[in-house]
C-alpha atoms as an extended CHARMM CRD file, in Angstrom:
* protein
*
        68  EXT
         1         1  MET       CA             26.9010000000      -10.2400000000     -114.6840000000  PROA      1               0.0000000000
         2         2  THR       CA             29.4210000000       -7.4970000000     -114.0990000000  PROA      2               0.0000000000
         3         3  THR       CA             26.9560000000       -5.6800000000     -111.8480000000  PROA      3               0.0000000000
         4         4  VAL       CA             26.5490000000       -8.7780000000     -109.6740000000  PROA      4               0.0000000000
         5         5  LEU       CA             30.3210000000       -9.2270000000     -109.3210000000  PROA      5               0.0000000000
         6         6  VAL       CA             30.8640000000       -5.5640000000     -108.4710000000  PROA      6               0.0000000000
         7         7  THR       CA             28.0360000000       -5.6910000000     -105.9140000000  PROA      7               0.0000000000
         8         8  LEU       CA             29.4970000000       -8.8250000000     -104.3050000000  PROA      8               0.0000000000
         9         9  ALA       CA             32.9450000000       -7.2370000000     -104.2020000000  PROA      9               0.0000000000
        10        10  VAL       CA             31.5600000000       -4.1160000000     -102.5210000000  PROA      10              0.0000000000
        11        11  VAL       CA             29.6210000000       -6.2030000000      -99.9890000000  PROA      11              0.0000000000
        12        12  ALA       CA             32.7520000000       -8.2780000000      -99.2540000000  PROA      12              0.0000000000
        13        13  ALA       CA             34.7970000000       -5.0930000000      -98.7760000000  PROA      13              0.0000000000
        14        14  VAL       CA             32.2040000000       -3.6410000000      -96.3910000000  PROA      14              0.0000000000
        15        15  VAL       CA             32.0590000000       -6.8780000000      -94.3600000000  PROA      15              0.0000000000
        16        16  ALA       CA             35.8610000000       -7.0670000000      -94.2040000000  PROA      16              0.0000000000
        17        17  ALA       CA             36.0410000000       -3.4340000000      -93.0610000000  PROA      17              0.0000000000
        18        18  ALA       CA             33.4030000000       -4.0500000000      -90.3840000000  PROA      18              0.0000000000
        19        19  VAL       CA             35.2020000000       -7.1500000000      -89.0810000000  PROA      19              0.0000000000
        20        20  GLY       CA             38.5130000000       -5.2870000000      -89.0800000000  PROA      20              0.0000000000
        21        21  TYR       CA             37.0580000000       -2.3320000000      -87.1990000000  PROA      21              0.0000000000
        22        22  VAL       CA             35.3830000000       -4.4880000000      -84.5530000000  PROA      22              0.0000000000
        23        23  SER       CA             38.5370000000       -6.5190000000      -83.9200000000  PROA      23              0.0000000000
        24        24  TRP       CA             40.6310000000       -3.3270000000      -83.6960000000  PROA      24              0.0000000000
        25        25  ARG       CA             38.1350000000       -1.7800000000      -81.2630000000  PROA      25              0.0000000000
        26        26  ASP       CA             38.1220000000       -4.8890000000      -79.0570000000  PROA      26              0.0000000000
        27        27  ARG       CA             41.9340000000       -4.9350000000      -78.8930000000  PROA      27              0.0000000000
        28        28  ARG       CA             41.9230000000       -1.3480000000      -77.6580000000  PROA      28              0.0000000000
        29        29  ARG       CA             39.3560000000       -2.2260000000      -75.0090000000  PROA      29              0.0000000000
        30        30  SER       CA             41.4010000000       -5.0320000000      -73.4290000000  PROA      30              0.0000000000
        31        31  THR       CA             41.8990000000       -4.6790000000      -69.6920000000  PROA      31              0.0000000000
        32        32  PRO       CA             45.3190000000       -3.8870000000      -68.2470000000  PROA      32              0.0000000000
        33        33  ASP       CA             47.1030000000       -6.1780000000      -65.7930000000  PROA      33              0.0000000000
        34        34  GLU       CA             45.9540000000       -4.1010000000      -62.8040000000  PROA      34              0.0000000000
        35        35  ASP       CA             42.3270000000       -4.8790000000      -63.5730000000  PROA      35              0.0000000000
        36        36  ARG       CA             43.0930000000       -8.5810000000      -63.8770000000  PROA      36              0.0000000000
        37        37  GLY       CA             44.8620000000       -8.5110000000      -60.5200000000  PROA      37              0.0000000000
        38        38  ALA       CA             41.9340000000       -6.7460000000      -58.9060000000  PROA      38              0.0000000000
        39        39  GLU       CA             39.5820000000       -9.2770000000      -60.4330000000  PROA      39              0.0000000000
        40        40  ARG       CA             41.6130000000      -12.1860000000      -59.0250000000  PROA      40              0.0000000000
        41        41  ASP       CA             41.7430000000      -10.4800000000      -55.6210000000  PROA      41              0.0000000000
        42        42  ALA       CA             37.9800000000      -10.0160000000      -55.5620000000  PROA      42              0.0000000000
        43        43  GLU       CA             37.4510000000      -13.6280000000      -56.5820000000  PROA      43              0.0000000000
        44        44  SER       CA             39.7370000000      -14.8900000000      -53.8020000000  PROA      44              0.0000000000
        45        45  ARG       CA             37.9240000000      -12.7180000000      -51.2540000000  PROA      45              0.0000000000
        46        46  ARG       CA             34.6070000000      -14.1320000000      -52.3970000000  PROA      46              0.0000000000
        47        47  HSD       CA             35.8970000000      -17.6950000000      -52.0450000000  PROA      47              0.0000000000
        48        48  ARG       CA             37.3120000000      -16.9570000000      -48.6010000000  PROA      48              0.0000000000
        49        49  TYR       CA             33.9780000000      -15.4520000000      -47.4950000000  PROA      49              0.0000000000
        50        50  GLU       CA             32.1000000000      -18.4900000000      -48.8000000000  PROA      50              0.0000000000
        51        51  ALA       CA             34.4680000000      -20.8480000000      -46.9780000000  PROA      51              0.0000000000
        52        52  GLN       CA             34.0990000000      -18.9280000000      -43.6960000000  PROA      52              0.0000000000
        53        53  ARG       CA             30.3170000000      -18.9030000000      -44.0490000000  PROA      53              0.0000000000
        54        54  HSD       CA             30.2870000000      -22.6180000000      -44.7410000000  PROA      54              0.0000000000
        55        55  ALA       CA             32.4970000000      -23.3030000000      -41.7190000000  PROA      55              0.0000000000
        56        56  SER       CA             30.3500000000      -21.1900000000      -39.4060000000  PROA      56              0.0000000000
        57        57  GLN       CA             27.2190000000      -23.0050000000      -40.5530000000  PROA      57              0.0000000000
        58        58  GLY       CA             28.9150000000      -26.3000000000      -39.7490000000  PROA      58              0.0000000000
        59        59  GLU       CA             29.6820000000      -25.0510000000      -36.2430000000  PROA      59              0.0000000000
        60        60  VAL       CA             26.0110000000      -24.1770000000      -35.6980000000  PROA      60              0.0000000000
        61        61  HSD       CA             24.9440000000      -27.6740000000      -36.7030000000  PROA      61              0.0000000000
        62        62  ARG       CA             27.5280000000      -29.2740000000      -34.4150000000  PROA      62              0.0000000000
        63        63  ARG       CA             26.4050000000      -27.1510000000      -31.4750000000  PROA      63              0.0000000000
        64        64  ASP       CA             22.7820000000      -28.1120000000      -32.1120000000  PROA      64              0.0000000000
        65        65  ASP       CA             23.7500000000      -31.7880000000      -32.1730000000  PROA      65              0.0000000000
        66        66  LEU       CA             25.5770000000      -31.4670000000      -28.8330000000  PROA      66              0.0000000000
        67        67  LYS       CA             22.5200000000      -29.8920000000      -27.1580000000  PROA      67              0.0000000000
        68        68  MET       CA             20.3330000000      -32.8710000000      -28.0110000000  PROA      68              0.0000000000
């Protein structure tokens, strides 16, 4: 019985160490504010491009309707 308890304690310690290491590593890998700003800027550019493309497609359809 003692062997089982010691084995479970060792396994629990190894799992706790692994979880602690992974969470510590992920905290170090977090992106700084500059990256978040660049990400927001890229997202806004993408939305603006999509809106312009959508508007230009609408103009093409309107011009085609006027020709008929």
